[in-house]
Amino acid sequence: MKYDIAVIGGGPAGMMSAGRAGQMGARVVLLEKNTQFGIKLLMTGKGRCNLTNQNSNLREAINQFGENGKFLFSAFNRFGINDTIAFFNQAGLKTKIERGNRVFPVSDKSADVLATLINYLKKSKVKIKTKATVKKIIRQNNKITKIVLMNNEEVVADQYIICTGGKSYPLTGSTGDGYNWATNLGHTIIKLAPALTPIIIKEKIVKELEGLSLKNVEISIYKNNKKIATKFGEALFTADGMSGPIILDLSRSIYQEDFNNLFLQIDFKPALEFIKLDRRIQRDWQQVNNKMFKNSLNKLLPRKLIPIIIKLSGINPAKKVNLITKEERKKLLHLLKEFKLNIKGLVGYNKAIITKGGIKLSEVSPKTMKSKLIDNLYFAGEILDLDGPTGGYNLQVCWSTGYLAGENAAKN
């Protein structure tokens, strides 16, 4: 059987594009090499699925993607944040908004999001093929003529959409196959790197802090003593480094091959400038001036962090706080405001939420998601050179570009 449209990749972008094309009356086949769809989707938001970000300002949402964000204007205008929420709500999935404008299903179950999308595919009469691994894509001149699967089955269609994602979490099937096919079809791949990934730290003290969660801190990344990025929010110490929302976002500013002279700096008290923090410490100590230094920081820091700060300060733990000198207090202040940790590397694709880099955007039409090089080819989702911060932005790219690709492929 010949199809109107063949979609490769059963992730969020693939399901949205196939569903939209089928909804418009196209005969669609969706090919997924795993035994089920949306394996990576099930993992998002720690199994809760952060659907999108309720950022009401279109330009502000676009700016989250840096210079490449302008590519998304047409996609976000055609099927944006409010459209996404309405789509899921109308399909029976209730949503809620949490801190940072992050949108989740009320059930807190990513499985419910996946079930909604699969139901959309069924209503749109999409032919579903799992365990359908693509071996090669055959082209003739500027058109794809067919897809050959590993079992040598041939899939023929008028239009083709590649939604194979990136290289992050390869165990879910995201092994970067789409990049190879795109290259063979003449497309340029912008350098790939893991993004939104934990950071590995050189100092062994992080092991002692493992599990410590930090709230309302400011963390900055420095390269050659020049600040290159800064974020405010939550972070977490791991066995060999740091993770958490702001760490994942900061990892986007780090390039995999160059970790020399690279460090992060934590401000544990960003709401207080040096002078105000100094006054607060003095005020606290005046109330307990016969207390030993090691027992004087409970109101200031998490319990697990106190022994580390005491050790690095060089102040005798048994010293009475009323005997601590101005110079000693100054060193303590710098530890609280400028806690420096040297960066060893990034955890990599195994724990990266998304992939940085991808299909060069100038080779794809932003209004249709159609390839400018191959007449009957479209792209959608993470395979494109678009990466945003945590908080639902990257899934929104999948919904918007997937919808646009499916709609326009169905029109041809």
CSV table of C-alpha atoms in Angstrom, one decimal:
chain,number,residue,atom,x,y,z
A,1,MET,CA,0.0,0.0,0.0
A,2,LYS,CA,1.2,3.5,-0.8
A,3,TYR,CA,0.7,6.2,1.8
A,4,ASP,CA,0.3,9.9,1.5
A,5,ILE,CA,2.7,10.5,4.3
A,6,ALA,CA,5.3,8.3,6.1
A,7,VAL,CA,6.5,9.6,9.5
A,8,ILE,CA,9.7,8.2,11.0
A,9,GLY,CA,9.9,8.4,14.8
A,10,GLY,CA,7.2,7.8,17.4
A,11,GLY,CA,8.2,10.4,19.9
A,12,PRO,CA,6.2,13.6,20.7
A,13,ALA,CA,7.0,15.4,17.4
A,14,GLY,CA,6.3,12.2,15.3
A,15,MET,CA,3.0,11.5,17.0
A,16,MET,CA,1.8,15.1,16.7
A,17,SER,CA,2.8,15.3,13.0
A,18,ALA,CA,1.2,12.0,12.1
A,19,GLY,CA,-1.9,12.8,14.1
A,20,ARG,CA,-2.4,16.2,12.5
A,21,ALA,CA,-1.8,14.8,9.0
A,22,GLY,CA,-4.3,12.0,9.6
A,23,GLN,CA,-6.8,14.5,11.1
A,24,MET,CA,-6.7,16.4,7.8
A,25,GLY,CA,-7.6,13.2,5.8
A,26,ALA,CA,-4.1,12.0,4.7
A,27,ARG,CA,-3.3,8.3,4.7
A,28,VAL,CA,-0.4,8.2,7.2
A,29,VAL,CA,2.0,5.5,8.5
A,30,LEU,CA,4.0,6.1,11.6
A,31,LEU,CA,7.2,4.1,11.9
A,32,GLU,CA,8.8,3.5,15.3
A,33,LYS,CA,11.8,1.1,15.9
A,34,ASN,CA,10.9,0.4,19.5
A,35,THR,CA,8.1,-1.9,20.6
A,36,GLN,CA,6.1,1.1,21.8
A,37,PHE,CA,5.8,4.8,21.2
A,38,GLY,CA,6.9,7.7,23.5
A,39,ILE,CA,9.5,5.9,25.6
A,40,LYS,CA,11.5,9.1,26.2
A,41,LEU,CA,8.3,11.0,26.7
A,42,LEU,CA,7.4,8.7,29.6
A,43,MET,CA,10.6,9.8,31.3
A,44,THR,CA,10.2,13.6,31.0
A,45,GLY,CA,9.6,15.7,34.1
A,46,LYS,CA,10.7,12.7,36.3
A,47,GLY,CA,7.7,10.7,34.9
A,48,ARG,CA,5.3,13.6,35.3
A,49,CYS,CA,5.7,15.1,31.8
A,50,ASN,CA,6.3,18.9,31.8
A,51,LEU,CA,4.1,19.5,28.7
A,52,THR,CA,4.9,23.1,28.0
A,53,ASN,CA,5.5,26.4,29.7
A,54,GLN,CA,2.6,28.8,30.2
A,55,ASN,CA,4.7,31.8,29.0
A,56,SER,CA,2.0,34.2,27.7
A,57,ASN,CA,4.6,36.4,25.9
A,58,LEU,CA,5.4,34.8,22.5
A,59,ARG,CA,8.7,36.8,22.1
A,60,GLU,CA,9.8,35.9,25.6
A,61,ALA,CA,9.2,32.2,24.9
A,62,ILE,CA,11.1,32.4,21.6
A,63,ASN,CA,14.0,34.2,23.3
A,64,GLN,CA,14.5,31.1,25.5
A,65,PHE,CA,16.1,29.4,22.4
A,66,GLY,CA,18.7,32.1,21.8
A,67,GLU,CA,19.6,33.3,18.3
A,68,ASN,CA,17.9,30.3,16.7
A,69,GLY,CA,14.6,31.1,18.4
A,70,LYS,CA,13.3,33.3,15.6
A,71,PHE,CA,12.9,30.2,13.5
A,72,LEU,CA,10.0,29.2,15.7
A,73,PHE,CA,7.8,32.3,15.2
A,74,SER,CA,5.6,30.7,12.5
A,75,ALA,CA,5.4,27.3,14.4
A,76,PHE,CA,4.5,29.0,17.7
A,77,ASN,CA,2.0,31.3,15.9
A,78,ARG,CA,0.3,28.4,14.2
A,79,PHE,CA,0.2,26.0,17.2
A,80,GLY,CA,1.6,27.7,20.3
A,81,ILE,CA,1.5,27.2,24.0
A,82,ASN,CA,-2.2,27.9,24.5
A,83,ASP,CA,-3.0,25.7,21.6
A,84,THR,CA,-1.1,22.9,23.1
A,85,ILE,CA,-2.9,23.2,26.5
A,86,ALA,CA,-6.2,23.4,24.7
A,87,PHE,CA,-5.4,20.3,22.6
A,88,PHE,CA,-4.7,18.2,25.6
A,89,ASN,CA,-7.6,19.6,27.6
A,90,GLN,CA,-10.1,19.0,24.8
A,91,ALA,CA,-8.8,15.4,24.5
A,92,GLY,CA,-9.7,14.9,28.1
A,93,LEU,CA,-6.3,15.5,29.8
A,94,LYS,CA,-6.6,18.0,32.6
A,95,THR,CA,-3.6,20.2,33.2
A,96,LYS,CA,-2.2,22.4,36.0
A,97,ILE,CA,0.4,25.2,36.2
A,98,GLU,CA,3.2,24.9,38.7
A,99,ARG,CA,6.1,27.1,39.8
A,100,GLY,CA,8.0,28.7,36.9
A,101,ASN,CA,4.8,28.4,34.7
A,102,ARG,CA,5.5,24.8,34.1
A,103,VAL,CA,2.4,22.9,32.8
A,104,PHE,CA,1.8,19.3,34.0
A,105,PRO,CA,-1.1,16.8,33.7
A,106,VAL,CA,-3.2,17.0,36.9
A,107,SER,CA,-2.6,13.2,37.3
A,108,ASP,CA,1.2,13.8,37.4
A,109,LYS,CA,1.5,10.8,35.0
A,110,SER,CA,3.3,11.0,31.7
A,111,ALA,CA,1.6,7.8,30.7
A,112,ASP,CA,-1.7,9.8,30.5
A,113,VAL,CA,0.0,12.2,28.1
A,114,LEU,CA,1.1,9.3,25.9
A,115,ALA,CA,-2.3,7.6,26.1
A,116,THR,CA,-3.9,10.9,24.9
A,117,LEU,CA,-1.5,11.0,21.9
A,118,ILE,CA,-2.0,7.4,20.9
A,119,ASN,CA,-5.8,8.0,21.1
A,120,TYR,CA,-5.2,11.0,18.7
A,121,LEU,CA,-3.4,8.7,16.3
A,122,LYS,CA,-6.3,6.2,16.4
A,123,LYS,CA,-8.9,8.9,15.8
A,124,SER,CA,-6.8,10.2,12.9
A,125,LYS,CA,-6.7,6.7,11.4
A,126,VAL,CA,-2.9,6.6,11.4
A,127,LYS,CA,-1.4,3.2,10.5
A,128,ILE,CA,1.0,2.4,13.4
A,129,LYS,CA,4.1,0.2,12.8
A,130,THR,CA,6.3,-0.6,15.8
A,131,LYS,CA,9.6,-2.6,15.6
A,132,ALA,CA,10.0,-0.8,12.2
A,133,THR,CA,13.7,0.1,12.1
A,134,VAL,CA,14.7,2.1,9.0
A,135,LYS,CA,17.7,0.6,7.2
A,136,LYS,CA,17.9,3.3,4.4
A,137,ILE,CA,16.1,6.1,2.7
A,138,ILE,CA,16.1,5.9,-1.1
A,139,ARG,CA,16.1,9.1,-3.1
A,140,GLN,CA,16.0,9.9,-6.8
A,141,ASN,CA,17.1,13.4,-7.7
A,142,ASN,CA,15.5,15.8,-5.2
A,143,LYS,CA,12.8,13.4,-4.0
A,144,ILE,CA,12.6,10.5,-1.6
A,145,THR,CA,11.0,7.4,-3.4
A,146,LYS,CA,10.8,4.9,-0.5
A,147,ILE,CA,12.0,3.8,2.9
A,148,VAL,CA,13.6,0.3,3.3
A,149,LEU,CA,13.2,-1.3,6.8
A,150,MET,CA,15.6,-3.7,8.4
A,151,ASN,CA,13.3,-6.6,7.4
A,152,ASN,CA,13.6,-5.4,3.8
A,153,GLU,CA,10.0,-4.2,3.8
A,154,GLU,CA,9.5,-1.1,1.6
A,155,VAL,CA,7.4,1.8,2.7
A,156,VAL,CA,6.3,4.1,-0.1
A,157,ALA,CA,4.7,7.5,0.4
A,158,ASP,CA,4.3,10.9,-1.4
A,159,GLN,CA,5.7,12.9,1.6
A,160,TYR,CA,8.1,12.0,4.4
A,161,ILE,CA,8.6,13.5,7.9
A,162,ILE,CA,11.7,12.7,10.0
A,163,CYS,CA,11.1,13.1,13.7
A,164,THR,CA,13.8,10.9,15.2
A,165,GLY,CA,14.9,13.1,18.0
A,166,GLY,CA,18.5,13.6,19.1
A,167,LYS,CA,21.1,11.5,20.8
A,168,SER,CA,20.2,12.0,24.4
A,169,TYR,CA,19.1,8.9,26.4
A,170,PRO,CA,20.2,6.5,23.7
A,171,LEU,CA,18.7,3.5,25.5
A,172,THR,CA,15.3,4.9,24.6
A,173,GLY,CA,16.2,4.6,20.9
A,174,SER,CA,17.5,8.1,20.4
A,175,THR,CA,20.7,7.0,18.7
A,176,GLY,CA,21.0,9.9,16.2
A,177,ASP,CA,20.0,7.9,13.1
A,178,GLY,CA,18.1,10.8,11.7
A,179,TYR,CA,21.3,12.9,11.5
A,180,ASN,CA,22.9,10.3,9.3
A,181,TRP,CA,19.9,10.1,6.9
A,182,ALA,CA,19.7,13.9,6.7
A,183,THR,CA,23.4,14.0,5.9
A,184,ASN,CA,23.0,11.4,3.1
A,185,LEU,CA,20.2,13.5,1.8
A,186,GLY,CA,22.5,16.6,1.5
A,187,HIS,CA,21.6,18.4,4.8
A,188,THR,CA,24.1,20.0,7.1
A,189,ILE,CA,24.3,19.0,10.7
A,190,ILE,CA,25.3,21.7,13.2
A,191,LYS,CA,27.8,20.3,15.7
A,192,LEU,CA,26.0,18.0,18.2
A,193,ALA,CA,26.5,18.1,22.0
A,194,PRO,CA,24.6,16.9,25.1
A,195,ALA,CA,22.5,19.7,26.6
A,196,LEU,CA,20.5,19.9,29.8
A,197,THR,CA,22.9,17.5,31.5
A,198,PRO,CA,24.4,17.2,35.0
A,199,ILE,CA,27.9,18.8,35.5
A,200,ILE,CA,30.8,16.8,36.8
A,201,ILE,CA,33.0,18.6,39.4
A,202,LYS,CA,36.7,18.1,40.1
A,203,GLU,CA,36.6,18.6,43.8
A,204,LYS,CA,36.0,15.5,45.9
A,205,ILE,CA,34.0,17.4,48.5
A,206,VAL,CA,30.9,17.1,46.4
A,207,LYS,CA,30.7,13.5,47.4
A,208,GLU,CA,30.2,14.7,51.0
A,209,LEU,CA,27.4,16.9,49.9
A,210,GLU,CA,25.6,14.3,47.8
A,211,GLY,CA,21.9,14.6,48.1
A,212,LEU,CA,21.9,18.2,49.3
A,213,SER,CA,19.3,20.2,47.7
A,214,LEU,CA,19.8,24.0,47.3
A,215,LYS,CA,17.0,26.5,47.0
A,216,ASN,CA,17.0,30.2,46.0
A,217,VAL,CA,20.7,30.1,45.1
A,218,GLU,CA,22.5,31.8,42.2
A,219,ILE,CA,25.1,29.8,40.2
A,220,SER,CA,27.3,31.3,37.6
A,221,ILE,CA,29.7,29.6,35.1
A,222,TYR,CA,33.1,31.2,34.4
A,223,LYS,CA,35.5,30.6,31.6
A,224,ASN,CA,39.0,32.2,31.9
A,225,ASN,CA,37.6,34.2,34.9
A,226,LYS,CA,34.9,35.7,32.6
A,227,LYS,CA,31.2,35.1,33.6
A,228,ILE,CA,29.5,33.3,30.6
A,229,ALA,CA,26.1,32.4,32.2
A,230,THR,CA,24.2,32.7,35.4
A,231,LYS,CA,20.9,31.3,36.8
A,232,PHE,CA,18.8,31.6,39.9
A,233,GLY,CA,16.8,28.8,41.4
A,234,GLU,CA,17.3,25.2,42.6
A,235,ALA,CA,20.3,22.8,42.4
A,236,LEU,CA,21.4,19.5,43.8
A,237,PHE,CA,24.7,17.9,44.7
A,238,THR,CA,25.3,14.5,43.2
A,239,ALA,CA,28.1,11.9,43.9
A,240,ASP,CA,30.4,13.4,41.4
A,241,GLY,CA,29.0,16.9,40.7
A,242,MET,CA,25.8,18.9,40.5
A,243,SER,CA,22.4,18.6,38.9
A,244,GLY,CA,18.9,20.2,39.3
A,245,PRO,CA,17.1,22.8,37.1
A,246,ILE,CA,19.6,25.6,37.1
A,247,ILE,CA,22.6,23.3,36.6
A,248,LEU,CA,20.9,21.6,33.6
A,249,ASP,CA,20.2,25.0,32.1
A,250,LEU,CA,23.7,26.2,32.7
A,251,SER,CA,25.1,23.1,31.0
A,252,ARG,CA,23.9,24.6,27.7
A,253,SER,CA,26.6,27.2,27.9
A,254,ILE,CA,29.4,24.6,28.2
A,255,TYR,CA,31.0,23.0,25.2
A,256,GLN,CA,32.0,19.4,25.5
A,257,GLU,CA,35.5,19.6,24.3
A,258,ASP,CA,36.8,22.5,26.4
A,259,PHE,CA,36.8,22.3,30.2
A,260,ASN,CA,40.0,24.2,30.8
A,261,ASN,CA,39.8,27.2,33.2
A,262,LEU,CA,36.1,26.5,33.6
A,263,PHE,CA,34.4,26.7,37.0
A,264,LEU,CA,31.1,27.4,38.6
A,265,GLN,CA,30.5,29.8,41.5
A,266,ILE,CA,27.6,29.4,44.0
A,267,ASP,CA,26.1,32.4,45.8
A,268,PHE,CA,24.2,30.8,48.7
A,269,LYS,CA,22.7,34.1,49.7
A,270,PRO,CA,22.0,36.1,46.5
A,271,ALA,CA,19.4,38.2,48.2
A,272,LEU,CA,22.0,39.8,50.5
A,273,GLU,CA,25.0,41.8,49.2
A,274,PHE,CA,28.3,41.3,50.9
A,275,ILE,CA,27.8,44.2,53.4
A,276,LYS,CA,24.3,43.2,54.3
A,277,LEU,CA,25.3,39.6,54.8
A,278,ASP,CA,28.2,40.7,56.9
A,279,ARG,CA,25.9,42.7,59.1
A,280,ARG,CA,23.5,39.8,59.4
A,281,ILE,CA,26.3,37.4,60.5
A,282,GLN,CA,27.6,40.0,63.1
A,283,ARG,CA,24.0,40.5,64.4
A,284,ASP,CA,23.5,36.7,64.7
A,285,TRP,CA,26.8,36.3,66.5
A,286,GLN,CA,26.2,39.1,68.9
A,287,GLN,CA,23.1,37.2,70.2
A,288,VAL,CA,25.3,34.1,70.8
A,289,ASN,CA,28.7,35.6,71.4
A,290,ASN,CA,29.8,32.7,73.6
A,291,LYS,CA,28.9,30.1,71.1
A,292,MET,CA,31.5,28.1,69.2
A,293,PHE,CA,31.9,28.8,65.5
A,294,LYS,CA,30.8,25.3,64.5
A,295,ASN,CA,27.5,25.8,66.2
A,296,SER,CA,26.8,29.3,64.9
A,297,LEU,CA,25.8,28.7,61.2
A,298,ASN,CA,22.5,26.7,61.7
A,299,LYS,CA,20.3,29.7,60.8
A,300,LEU,CA,22.4,30.5,57.8
A,301,LEU,CA,23.1,27.2,56.0
A,302,PRO,CA,21.8,23.7,55.4
A,303,ARG,CA,23.2,21.3,58.0
A,304,LYS,CA,25.1,19.2,55.5
A,305,LEU,CA,26.9,22.2,54.1
A,306,ILE,CA,28.1,23.6,57.5
A,307,PRO,CA,31.1,21.2,58.1
A,308,ILE,CA,32.4,21.9,54.5
A,309,ILE,CA,32.2,25.7,55.0
A,310,ILE,CA,33.9,25.5,58.4
A,311,LYS,CA,36.7,23.3,57.0
A,312,LEU,CA,37.3,25.6,54.0
A,313,SER,CA,37.2,28.8,56.1
A,314,GLY,CA,40.2,27.7,58.1
A,315,ILE,CA,38.5,29.1,61.3
A,316,ASN,CA,39.0,26.9,64.4
A,317,PRO,CA,35.6,25.2,64.8
A,318,ALA,CA,35.8,25.6,68.6
A,319,LYS,CA,36.6,29.3,68.4
A,320,LYS,CA,34.0,31.5,70.1
A,321,VAL,CA,32.3,33.7,67.6
A,322,ASN,CA,33.0,36.9,69.5
A,323,LEU,CA,36.7,36.2,69.0
A,324,ILE,CA,36.5,35.7,65.2
A,325,THR,CA,38.5,38.4,63.4
A,326,LYS,CA,37.3,40.6,60.6
A,327,GLU,CA,39.7,38.9,58.2
A,328,GLU,CA,38.3,35.5,59.2
A,329,ARG,CA,34.8,36.7,58.7
A,330,LYS,CA,35.7,38.1,55.3
A,331,LYS,CA,36.9,34.7,54.2
A,332,LEU,CA,33.6,33.2,55.4
A,333,LEU,CA,31.6,35.8,53.4
A,334,HIS,CA,33.5,34.9,50.2
A,335,LEU,CA,32.7,31.2,50.7
A,336,LEU,CA,29.0,32.0,51.1
A,337,LYS,CA,28.9,34.4,48.1
A,338,GLU,CA,31.6,32.9,45.9
A,339,PHE,CA,31.7,29.2,46.5
A,340,LYS,CA,34.0,28.0,43.7
A,341,LEU,CA,34.0,24.5,42.1
A,342,ASN,CA,36.1,23.5,39.1
A,343,ILE,CA,34.2,21.8,36.2
A,344,LYS,CA,35.6,18.5,35.1
A,345,GLY,CA,33.0,17.8,32.4
A,346,LEU,CA,29.4,17.0,31.5
A,347,VAL,CA,27.7,13.7,32.2
A,348,GLY,CA,26.9,13.3,28.5
A,349,TYR,CA,24.2,11.9,26.3
A,350,ASN,CA,23.2,9.1,28.8
A,351,LYS,CA,21.7,11.7,31.2
A,352,ALA,CA,21.2,14.7,28.8
A,353,ILE,CA,17.6,15.7,28.4
A,354,ILE,CA,18.2,17.0,24.9
A,355,THR,CA,20.8,17.3,22.2
A,356,LYS,CA,22.4,20.6,21.2
A,357,GLY,CA,22.9,21.1,17.5
A,358,GLY,CA,21.1,19.3,14.6
A,359,ILE,CA,19.6,20.1,11.2
A,360,LYS,CA,20.8,23.5,10.0
A,361,LEU,CA,17.8,25.8,10.2
A,362,SER,CA,18.5,27.7,7.1
A,363,GLU,CA,17.9,24.5,5.1
A,364,VAL,CA,14.4,24.1,6.5
A,365,SER,CA,11.4,26.4,5.8
A,366,PRO,CA,10.2,27.9,9.2
A,367,LYS,CA,6.7,28.3,7.8
A,368,THR,CA,6.2,24.7,6.8
A,369,MET,CA,9.0,22.6,8.3
A,370,LYS,CA,9.8,21.5,4.7
A,371,SER,CA,13.3,20.7,3.6
A,372,LYS,CA,14.7,23.3,1.1
A,373,LEU,CA,16.8,20.5,-0.4
A,374,ILE,CA,14.4,17.6,-0.8
A,375,ASP,CA,11.1,18.3,-2.4
A,376,ASN,CA,9.0,15.8,-0.3
A,377,LEU,CA,10.8,15.9,3.1
A,378,TYR,CA,9.9,17.6,6.4
A,379,PHE,CA,11.6,17.7,9.8
A,380,ALA,CA,10.1,18.2,13.3
A,381,GLY,CA,11.3,18.1,16.9
A,382,GLU,CA,14.6,17.7,18.5
A,383,ILE,CA,16.4,16.7,15.3
A,384,LEU,CA,16.4,20.5,14.4
A,385,ASP,CA,19.1,22.8,15.7
A,386,LEU,CA,16.9,24.1,18.5
A,387,ASP,CA,17.5,23.6,22.2
A,388,GLY,CA,15.8,25.5,25.0
A,389,PRO,CA,16.0,25.5,28.9
A,390,THR,CA,14.2,23.2,31.2
A,391,GLY,CA,10.6,24.0,32.0
A,392,GLY,CA,8.6,22.5,29.0
A,393,TYR,CA,10.1,24.6,26.3
A,394,ASN,CA,11.7,21.7,24.4
A,395,LEU,CA,8.5,19.7,24.3
A,396,GLN,CA,6.7,22.7,23.0
A,397,VAL,CA,9.1,22.7,20.0
A,398,CYS,CA,8.0,19.1,19.3
A,399,TRP,CA,4.3,20.0,19.5
A,400,SER,CA,4.6,23.1,17.4
A,401,THR,CA,6.9,21.9,14.7
A,402,GLY,CA,5.2,18.5,14.6
A,403,TYR,CA,1.8,20.1,14.1
A,404,LEU,CA,3.2,22.4,11.3
A,405,ALA,CA,5.0,19.6,9.5
A,406,GLY,CA,2.0,17.2,9.6
A,407,GLU,CA,-0.4,19.9,8.4
A,408,ASN,CA,1.8,21.1,5.5
A,409,ALA,CA,2.7,17.6,4.4
A,410,ALA,CA,-1.0,16.8,4.3
A,411,LYS,CA,-1.7,19.8,2.0
A,412,ASN,CA,0.8,18.6,-0.6
